Amino acid sequence: MTKMRTVDAAVAILVKEGAIEAFGLPGAAINPFYSAMRKNGGVRHTLARHVEGASHMADGYSRAQDGNIGICIGTSGPAGTDMITGLYAAWADSIPMLCITGQAPVAKLHKEDFQAVDIQTIAAPVTKMSMTIMEPGQVPGAFQKAFQLMRSGRPGPVLLDLPFDVQMAEIEFDIDAYEPIVVQKPTASRKQLEKALDMLTAAERPLIVAGGGIINAGASAQLVELAELLNVPVIPTLMGWGTIPDDHVLMAGMVGLQTSHRYGNETMLASDFVIGIGNRWANRHTGGLDTYTAGRKFVHIDIEPTQIGRVFSPDLGIASDAGAALDGLIELARERQAAQSLPDYSGWVAECTARKGSLQRKTHFENVPIKPQRVYEEMNKAFGKDTTYVSTIGLSQIAGAQMLHVFGPRKWINAGQAGPLGWTAPAALGVVRGKPDETVVALSGDYDFQFMIEELAVGAQFNLPYIHVVVNNSYLGLIRQSQRGFEMEQNVSLAFENINSTDLSATAAGYGVDHIKVAEGLGCKAIRVENPADLPAAFDKAKALMGEFKVPVVVEVILEKITNISMGVEINAVNEFEDLAERGEDAPTAIIALLD
């Protein structure tokens, strides 16, 4: 056996577990851990400007590729509390992420020592495990358990808190004798899946709702294979967007109150059976349950048993990893296909395709200031099928989800349930770390962009290039729209005359923060667009700048200040505030061309 500091053992475990990408800020209480990372050399570290930013970077890295686990590291006290929003975002969306904090020495934890806080208790509600490790000998086991928990069942984050004296203590440890604990995931039985398939094939108008659990399981290919075997349309959730490419004939659109398609909602309302796989029936997907469930039967397959029945009781619930369930369903479907006992759903598919080719929103506006819909139309033209989009919350994200196109798993990366403002930029940097050779495009409104704008400097320092599209209406647009119900507009305008930007055009003047100057001051490149006709050239220039300088490139688009984006309180009552597409030229980048 070898005697070593606990932190040296911990870093060796990180490397053996394959968690080799860290984001954080050093500090006095975590310096021993940093010295161990330096000594080992196997973990790359990216220095953030804010610990919350580091947590979102680790989150983005975890979401970027199958099997990734990002690490966030910080010192004691406020570093840990700064991580809570990041832990919440990861926990809410079932993302594995490891947060490591320094802590005051064990003997001083009850003495109100400098920056000593009970982070274990604070973090407990938003983690799968939160532990202050009091005994040096527990360090290897705590890290071992953390990795098993992060990967088992419904994935999620863990926080490990390391008192300074525990970090410095020496223990006997042999990394060659260390082995990861077997990951545990429930698997559906053949009998359960036979019942589910019997219910599906007894229906006339079935749908598959594909959730983020399919992406977590790395099972998007199996989802597409099952849909094709059965010839059944697929409705991806926001977290499951990309499980089936947008241009696949069986992709029937998204459903919901906000991030949805008109044709997706109409197809859901026309269905008589739904099998949900790896989804959680989020309220912004379902809207009112009476409307959502009326006239159709449901099967719910989820890795977490207590998730089944949480929102509404399905006709059949099955606790299973999404990948295992899909594998079993594919096997059964092949058997029935060989026996020629599968129903013919070609007529139902044709109905869904017809809706997709007719119920579209208009994107081609030529207004100045620019309407946001035009921005997403031009993004569809400018960025290819390999693009990974990163976004979090707001009218920008809602409209983007309605109008952008996604062509594969992990190509739409979104803090779905938590939706913290400021998540987008640091998460995008983590995604770039996870996808270093791919095109990453972030999408923010001006308020989201301003929340953690300092993290752009991280992209400049570490050469993490991506394009950040900022749609600037100088408003808290989503909140302004929600205030319409209260007949007010209160504390939602970000506009002011910037005394340091007096050279702006009449269109851009009065929008407040000069994002171009800020981005350039942080070491990035930036472009401002005021006319929709200039968007294609701006995106081309952004790609060229990104390639040349290897830094984030901001494309700020000056929008009209007030645009109400389609949304409602029921999936059969979504308010359409803008003109709808009536001819092909109204929606030129729609997946299916609208017939004139």
XYZ file of C-alpha atoms in Angstrom:
596
model
C 0.000 0.000 0.000
C 1.037 3.601 -0.583
C 0.718 6.399 1.927
C -0.577 9.665 0.457
C -2.681 12.691 1.227
C -6.427 12.198 0.884
C -6.534 14.799 -1.888
C -3.977 12.846 -3.905
C -6.172 9.766 -3.543
C -9.262 11.755 -4.544
C -7.678 13.152 -7.715
C -6.418 9.688 -8.670
C -10.001 8.449 -8.306
C -11.299 11.249 -10.546
C -8.903 10.160 -13.266
C -9.791 6.477 -12.909
C -13.518 7.283 -12.998
C -12.968 9.283 -16.205
C -13.903 12.671 -14.711
C -11.020 14.735 -15.997
C -12.593 18.149 -16.774
C -12.833 20.621 -13.896
C -14.051 24.207 -13.634
C -13.583 26.394 -10.599
C -11.721 28.955 -8.520
C -8.982 28.133 -6.003
C -9.037 29.520 -2.469
C -7.264 28.971 0.819
C -9.520 26.168 2.038
C -9.281 24.150 -1.198
C -5.619 24.770 -2.058
C -4.539 21.272 -0.986
C -6.898 19.791 -3.562
C -5.489 22.134 -6.207
C -1.971 21.025 -5.296
C -3.052 17.425 -5.819
C -4.473 18.229 -9.264
C -1.191 19.933 -10.161
C 0.812 16.957 -8.961
C -1.344 14.390 -10.763
C -1.687 16.284 -14.033
C -4.623 14.195 -15.241
C -7.436 16.686 -14.628
C -7.692 19.779 -16.803
C -8.898 22.868 -14.956
C -10.625 25.931 -16.410
C -10.528 29.036 -14.224
C -13.963 30.662 -14.009
C -14.703 34.234 -12.942
C -17.560 33.297 -10.599
C -18.207 29.994 -8.835
C -21.801 29.888 -10.058
C -20.361 30.247 -13.553
C -18.021 27.337 -12.860
C -20.966 25.185 -11.800
C -22.812 25.968 -15.038
C -19.664 25.194 -17.031
C -19.447 21.790 -15.346
C -23.157 21.273 -16.027
C -22.733 22.181 -19.708
C -19.764 19.838 -20.005
C -21.792 16.988 -18.506
C -24.596 17.579 -21.012
C -22.287 17.782 -24.034
C -21.514 14.092 -24.531
C -22.678 10.684 -23.301
C -20.812 9.667 -20.146
C -19.398 13.091 -19.259
C -19.244 14.197 -15.630
C -18.126 17.783 -15.143
C -16.433 18.841 -11.915
C -16.925 22.174 -10.151
C -14.376 23.163 -7.491
C -14.438 26.021 -5.007
C -13.234 27.055 -1.603
C -15.246 27.209 1.623
C -18.223 29.388 2.531
C -19.596 31.514 -0.324
C -18.036 29.310 -2.988
C -20.321 26.487 -1.906
C -23.396 28.682 -1.655
C -22.589 30.102 -5.103
C -22.789 26.540 -6.445
C -26.366 25.985 -5.282
C -28.008 27.427 -8.397
C -25.785 25.220 -10.544
C -26.610 22.168 -8.446
C -30.318 22.970 -8.725
C -30.127 23.275 -12.516
C -28.326 19.932 -12.787
C -30.579 18.180 -10.262
C -33.757 19.439 -11.932
C -32.684 18.097 -15.339
C -31.097 14.835 -14.101
C -27.510 15.809 -14.947
C -24.525 14.150 -13.220
C -22.106 16.763 -11.880
C -19.598 16.670 -9.030
C -19.115 19.750 -6.851
C -16.134 19.811 -4.489
C -15.750 22.453 -1.787
C -13.110 23.267 0.756
C -14.110 23.640 4.382
C -12.747 24.877 7.715
C -10.918 22.264 9.811
C -13.187 19.754 11.518
C -12.446 21.062 15.001
C -13.582 24.571 14.025
C -16.853 23.725 12.277
C -18.902 24.619 15.367
C -16.886 27.746 16.212
C -18.209 30.049 13.469
C -14.812 29.955 11.805
C -14.115 32.198 8.814
C -16.152 31.033 5.796
C -17.321 27.916 7.615
C -20.892 27.100 6.572
C -22.943 23.917 6.740
C -22.908 23.421 2.985
C -23.846 19.752 3.373
C -27.262 20.733 4.734
C -27.714 23.656 2.339
C -27.019 21.485 -0.718
C -28.955 18.404 0.379
C -32.302 19.236 -1.318
C -30.666 19.697 -4.749
C -28.226 16.781 -4.776
C -28.320 12.999 -4.780
C -25.668 13.075 -2.051
C -24.246 15.919 0.009
C -21.504 15.072 2.479
C -18.956 16.853 4.639
C -16.243 14.213 4.996
C -15.110 14.286 8.628
C -12.686 11.336 8.597
C -9.717 11.092 6.215
C -10.241 7.369 5.737
C -13.713 8.028 4.308
C -12.473 10.064 1.349
C -11.982 7.208 -1.155
C -15.310 5.616 -0.277
C -17.169 8.907 -0.445
C -15.859 9.607 -3.953
C -16.575 6.016 -4.976
C -20.171 6.276 -3.752
C -20.560 9.694 -5.374
C -19.739 8.357 -8.826
C -22.080 5.399 -8.443
C -24.938 7.645 -7.325
C -24.371 10.177 -10.094
C -24.631 7.414 -12.701
C -27.270 5.157 -11.135
C -31.027 5.462 -11.563
C -32.078 9.008 -12.381
C -28.721 10.804 -12.788
C -27.954 13.852 -10.718
C -25.308 15.954 -8.976
C -23.310 15.323 -5.804
C -21.489 17.703 -3.465
C -18.471 16.605 -1.417
C -17.175 19.019 1.231
C -13.547 18.603 2.353
C -12.348 20.149 5.626
C -8.808 21.500 5.349
C -7.303 19.076 7.851
C -9.025 16.124 6.151
C -7.439 17.192 2.871
C -3.987 17.333 4.414
C -4.237 14.027 6.283
C -2.407 10.977 4.974
C -4.043 7.596 4.391
C -3.061 4.270 2.934
C -4.458 4.028 -0.594
C -3.737 1.966 -3.706
C -5.365 3.300 -6.872
C -4.666 0.006 -8.640
C -6.968 -1.709 -6.147
C -9.736 0.840 -6.646
C -12.691 -0.103 -8.822
C -15.845 1.881 -9.593
C -19.002 0.493 -8.001
C -21.401 -1.141 -10.453
C -24.035 1.290 -11.659
C -27.611 0.254 -10.908
C -30.500 0.887 -13.289
C -33.936 -0.780 -13.311
C -34.846 -2.817 -16.381
C -38.353 -3.499 -17.667
C -39.418 -7.119 -17.930
C -40.608 -8.717 -21.145
C -44.081 -9.080 -19.675
C -44.288 -5.380 -18.834
C -43.175 -4.361 -22.308
C -45.585 -6.806 -23.954
C -48.446 -5.109 -22.099
C -47.204 -1.686 -23.202
C -46.896 -2.786 -26.823
C -50.328 -4.454 -26.698
C -51.849 -1.153 -25.575
C -50.026 0.797 -28.290
C -51.018 -1.534 -31.109
C -54.640 -1.538 -29.938
C -54.766 2.220 -30.565
C -55.643 3.925 -33.833
C -53.613 7.102 -33.367
C -50.649 6.367 -31.053
C -47.771 8.670 -30.184
C -44.388 8.235 -28.515
C -43.373 11.070 -26.171
C -39.562 11.045 -26.034
C -38.050 12.620 -22.917
C -34.594 13.621 -21.779
C -34.116 10.231 -20.135
C -33.565 8.800 -23.612
C -30.694 11.233 -24.152
C -29.286 10.466 -20.688
C -29.351 6.775 -21.596
C -27.601 7.373 -24.932
C -30.550 5.645 -26.565
C -31.705 8.076 -29.259
C -30.818 5.650 -32.051
C -33.007 3.011 -30.408
C -35.874 5.506 -30.141
C -35.704 6.196 -33.868
C -35.450 2.484 -34.634
C -38.537 1.689 -32.547
C -40.530 4.521 -34.111
C -39.613 3.297 -37.587
C -40.451 -0.340 -36.789
C -43.874 0.662 -35.497
C -44.319 3.586 -37.915
C -45.528 5.707 -34.977
C -44.980 9.493 -34.753
C -42.747 10.929 -32.036
C -43.317 14.017 -29.876
C -40.030 15.012 -28.193
C -40.146 17.020 -24.995
C -37.943 20.088 -24.682
C -35.328 17.987 -22.861
C -35.765 15.204 -25.405
C -35.478 17.458 -28.450
C -33.043 15.859 -30.856
C -33.798 12.254 -29.922
C -35.312 12.109 -33.397
C -34.057 14.594 -36.017
C -36.433 17.416 -36.873
C -36.446 16.396 -40.547
C -37.451 12.784 -39.859
C -40.878 11.941 -41.250
C -41.973 10.624 -37.835
C -40.947 13.764 -35.905
C -44.417 15.178 -35.184
C -43.424 18.401 -33.399
C -43.191 19.510 -29.788
C -46.176 19.907 -27.492
C -46.768 22.460 -24.792
C -47.749 25.913 -23.696
C -44.584 27.696 -24.817
C -41.826 25.661 -26.486
C -44.187 23.933 -28.881
C -45.327 23.767 -32.475
C -48.882 24.393 -33.629
C -48.834 21.077 -35.456
C -47.419 19.268 -32.417
C -50.249 20.421 -30.170
C -52.872 19.535 -32.779
C -51.382 16.074 -33.239
C -51.415 15.450 -29.484
C -55.062 16.482 -29.319
C -55.883 14.105 -32.193
C -54.129 11.099 -30.604
C -55.770 8.295 -28.640
C -52.709 6.712 -26.989
C -49.378 8.017 -25.655
C -46.345 6.102 -24.433
C -43.965 8.394 -22.577
C -40.363 7.208 -22.281
C -37.895 8.993 -20.012
C -40.100 12.056 -19.544
C -41.693 13.653 -16.482
C -44.897 15.266 -17.843
C -43.657 18.784 -17.088
C -46.460 21.293 -16.627
C -45.286 23.488 -19.509
C -45.535 20.439 -21.722
C -48.953 19.244 -20.526
C -50.797 22.404 -19.561
C -54.083 21.531 -17.881
C -54.206 17.794 -17.260
C -57.888 17.466 -18.114
C -57.200 18.749 -21.622
C -53.938 16.829 -22.002
C -55.267 13.444 -20.891
C -58.842 13.541 -22.229
C -59.634 10.798 -24.714
C -56.306 8.985 -24.604
C -54.583 6.233 -22.636
C -51.071 6.537 -21.252
C -48.092 4.310 -20.581
C -45.246 5.898 -18.632
C -41.734 4.419 -18.602
C -39.238 6.160 -16.329
C -36.023 5.205 -14.560
C -37.279 6.683 -11.274
C -40.204 4.666 -9.847
C -41.564 7.567 -7.794
C -41.784 9.720 -10.932
C -44.556 7.468 -12.235
C -47.900 8.842 -11.113
C -46.394 12.041 -9.740
C -48.228 14.292 -12.202
C -51.086 11.991 -13.207
C -51.738 8.271 -12.956
C -50.976 6.433 -16.202
C -52.881 3.379 -17.370
C -49.602 1.468 -17.097
C -46.395 2.507 -15.347
C -43.024 0.790 -15.802
C -39.834 1.604 -13.896
C -36.973 1.146 -16.332
C -33.927 2.737 -17.839
C -35.030 4.231 -21.161
C -32.354 2.394 -23.123
C -33.250 -0.972 -21.628
C -36.956 -0.385 -22.284
C -36.333 0.634 -25.888
C -34.123 -2.394 -26.498
C -36.867 -4.651 -25.176
C -39.586 -2.931 -27.187
C -37.493 -3.180 -30.360
C -37.072 -6.920 -29.834
C -40.819 -7.378 -29.390
C -41.641 -5.144 -32.355
C -39.300 -7.127 -34.605
C -41.002 -10.356 -33.562
C -44.420 -8.931 -34.359
C -43.191 -7.450 -37.618
C -41.932 -10.884 -38.658
C -45.322 -12.323 -37.720
C -47.014 -9.524 -39.711
C -49.076 -8.561 -36.672
C -48.198 -4.859 -36.445
C -50.949 -2.394 -37.401
C -50.534 -0.110 -40.398
C -50.266 3.471 -39.168
C -49.403 5.042 -42.521
C -52.697 6.951 -42.620
C -52.091 8.405 -39.155
C -48.518 9.360 -40.102
C -49.843 11.090 -43.223
C -52.267 13.126 -41.084
C -49.434 14.221 -38.804
C -47.252 15.144 -41.778
C -50.074 17.186 -43.285
C -50.395 19.182 -40.085
C -46.635 19.726 -40.052
C -46.841 21.105 -43.558
C -49.709 23.474 -42.864
C -49.843 24.719 -39.250
C -46.805 26.973 -39.215
C -45.840 30.296 -37.704
C -44.547 33.140 -39.799
C -40.818 33.870 -39.560
C -40.134 36.112 -42.540
C -40.594 39.659 -41.305
C -38.648 42.569 -42.774
C -39.312 45.054 -39.971
C -36.693 47.415 -38.558
C -36.126 47.135 -35.632
C -35.967 43.406 -36.254
C -38.677 40.957 -35.234
C -37.183 37.978 -33.347
C -38.797 35.394 -35.627
C -36.563 36.551 -38.486
C -33.447 35.927 -36.388
C -34.267 32.223 -36.005
C -35.089 31.922 -39.697
C -31.635 33.267 -40.545
C -30.003 31.042 -37.917
C -31.602 28.023 -39.603
C -29.986 29.133 -42.863
C -26.602 29.989 -41.363
C -25.938 26.996 -39.136
C -25.813 23.390 -40.286
C -27.192 20.145 -38.930
C -24.083 19.604 -36.815
C -24.782 22.727 -34.727
C -25.305 22.441 -30.978
C -27.569 25.134 -29.527
C -27.322 26.243 -25.886
C -30.026 28.283 -24.149
C -31.848 28.622 -20.847
C -34.972 30.762 -20.371
C -36.931 33.746 -21.667
C -38.721 34.759 -24.834
C -35.499 34.093 -26.773
C -35.459 30.449 -25.705
C -39.209 29.983 -26.188
C -39.240 31.474 -29.683
C -36.003 29.659 -30.528
C -37.542 26.322 -29.583
C -40.569 27.114 -31.731
C -38.552 28.030 -34.823
C -35.036 26.569 -34.752
C -34.249 23.040 -35.977
C -32.321 20.349 -34.121
C -30.972 17.251 -35.830
C -29.588 14.965 -33.150
C -29.255 14.203 -29.423
C -27.299 16.651 -27.275
C -27.616 19.301 -29.975
C -30.178 21.263 -27.961
C -28.740 21.920 -24.499
C -31.154 23.760 -22.236
C -31.551 24.273 -18.492
C -35.150 23.144 -18.735
C -36.774 22.926 -15.337
C -34.700 25.413 -13.328
C -34.063 27.895 -16.139
C -31.606 30.142 -14.266
C -30.802 33.430 -15.957
C -27.088 33.665 -16.678
C -26.741 29.916 -17.305
C -26.259 30.166 -21.056
C -22.789 31.695 -21.444
C -20.924 29.567 -18.880
C -22.821 26.434 -19.926
C -21.831 27.105 -23.536
C -18.177 27.263 -22.475
C -18.572 23.877 -20.794
C -20.201 22.511 -23.937
C -17.241 23.751 -26.000
C -14.913 21.873 -23.641
C -17.047 18.775 -24.222
C -17.358 19.296 -28.011
C -14.092 20.998 -28.963
C -14.400 20.375 -32.696
C -18.094 21.140 -33.159
C -20.082 24.309 -33.818
C -21.675 25.664 -30.638
C -24.203 28.504 -30.842
C -25.673 30.063 -27.712
C -28.945 31.987 -27.630
C -29.770 34.636 -25.017
C -31.950 37.600 -24.419
C -30.134 40.681 -23.167
C -30.996 40.008 -19.513
C -29.779 36.407 -19.489
C -26.624 37.569 -21.267
C -25.910 40.277 -18.684
C -26.290 37.971 -15.672
C -22.900 36.238 -16.020
C -21.334 38.231 -18.813
C -17.948 38.166 -17.052
C -17.544 34.505 -18.030
C -16.890 35.587 -21.624
C -13.364 36.335 -20.415
C -12.940 32.634 -19.672
C -13.636 31.849 -23.313
C -11.068 34.444 -24.369
C -8.418 33.255 -21.910
C -8.758 29.560 -22.686
C -9.641 29.858 -26.395
C -13.118 28.397 -26.168
C -14.772 29.643 -29.370
C -18.513 29.728 -29.871
C -21.094 32.131 -31.284
C -23.424 33.851 -28.835
C -26.551 35.290 -30.446
C -27.995 37.981 -28.184
C -31.479 39.154 -29.144
C -31.701 42.547 -27.490
C -35.103 44.114 -26.883
C -33.946 45.995 -23.769
C -36.669 44.280 -21.750
C -37.318 41.410 -19.403
C -39.472 40.218 -22.265
C -41.028 37.095 -20.763
C -41.882 38.866 -17.528
C -43.273 41.854 -19.417
C -45.511 39.503 -21.385
C -46.671 37.707 -18.238
C -47.531 41.057 -16.642
C -50.141 41.659 -19.332
C -52.511 39.580 -17.228
C -52.079 42.098 -14.407
C -52.576 45.041 -16.776
C -49.203 46.482 -15.865
C -45.638 46.884 -17.006
C -43.588 47.127 -13.842
C -39.787 47.071 -13.400
C -39.098 45.202 -16.638
C -37.395 47.782 -18.871
C -33.611 47.727 -19.227
C -33.508 50.773 -21.482
C -31.493 53.913 -20.775
C -29.370 56.395 -22.689
C -25.802 55.170 -22.359
C -23.597 58.235 -21.869
C -20.573 56.297 -23.150
C -22.219 55.173 -26.391
C -23.390 58.356 -28.017
C -22.342 57.242 -31.502
C -25.071 54.618 -31.855
C -27.598 54.732 -34.680
C -31.139 55.904 -34.052
C -32.221 52.247 -34.057
C -29.759 51.076 -31.392
C -29.766 54.191 -29.212
C -31.466 53.986 -25.863
C -31.068 50.225 -25.416
C -28.851 50.646 -22.361
C -25.857 48.358 -21.944
C -23.419 48.464 -24.854
C -22.864 44.738 -25.246
C -20.331 45.241 -28.022
C -18.004 47.290 -25.830
C -18.410 44.923 -22.884
C -17.708 41.825 -24.976
C -14.664 43.419 -26.586
C -13.429 44.557 -23.182
C -13.583 40.940 -22.027
C -11.381 39.825 -24.918
C -14.055 38.628 -27.324
C -15.245 39.712 -30.749
C -18.672 41.278 -31.259
C -21.004 42.359 -34.067
C -24.179 44.438 -33.916
C -27.021 43.894 -36.414
C -29.876 46.361 -36.902
C -31.365 45.345 -40.268
C -32.640 41.801 -40.998
C -31.000 41.865 -44.422
C -27.614 42.070 -42.672
C -28.067 38.912 -40.593
C -26.582 36.431 -43.125
C -23.385 38.470 -43.502
C -23.137 38.908 -39.734
C -23.351 35.168 -39.106
C -20.760 34.501 -41.823
C -18.453 37.082 -40.272
C -18.991 35.594 -36.804
C -17.950 32.160 -38.061
C -14.858 33.637 -39.664
C -13.893 35.571 -36.513
C -14.434 32.510 -34.353
C -12.187 30.467 -36.617
C -9.465 33.115 -36.752
C -9.268 34.212 -33.117
C -10.593 31.119 -31.243
C -12.665 33.238 -28.850
C -16.401 33.700 -28.250
C -18.071 35.915 -30.842
C -21.170 37.865 -29.823
C -23.785 38.688 -32.459
C -26.127 41.251 -30.940
C -29.395 41.745 -32.818
C -31.361 44.910 -32.051
C -34.990 43.777 -31.826
C -38.185 45.712 -31.656
C -38.775 46.292 -27.975
C -42.133 44.554 -27.698
C -42.971 41.237 -29.311
C -45.419 38.805 -27.738
C -44.397 35.201 -28.412
C -46.983 32.438 -28.867
C -48.043 30.819 -25.593
C -51.103 29.969 -23.547
C -52.425 28.065 -20.538
C -53.838 25.026 -22.394
C -52.439 23.123 -25.366
C -55.717 23.738 -27.200
C -55.651 27.473 -26.445
C -52.215 28.830 -27.330
C -52.428 32.524 -28.181
C -50.921 33.459 -31.538
C -49.981 37.127 -31.315
C -48.337 37.461 -34.727
C -49.490 36.737 -38.258
C -49.429 33.038 -39.131
C -47.715 31.624 -42.205
C -50.052 31.575 -45.195
C -47.589 30.812 -48.009
C -44.174 29.265 -48.373
C -42.330 32.568 -48.343
C -43.750 33.318 -44.886
C -41.777 30.443 -43.358
C -38.960 29.654 -45.788
C -36.930 27.504 -43.380
C -39.819 25.329 -42.171
C -38.965 21.613 -42.200
C -41.860 20.973 -44.596
C -42.548 23.720 -47.126
C -45.910 25.359 -46.686
C -48.002 24.997 -49.816
C -49.265 28.288 -51.239
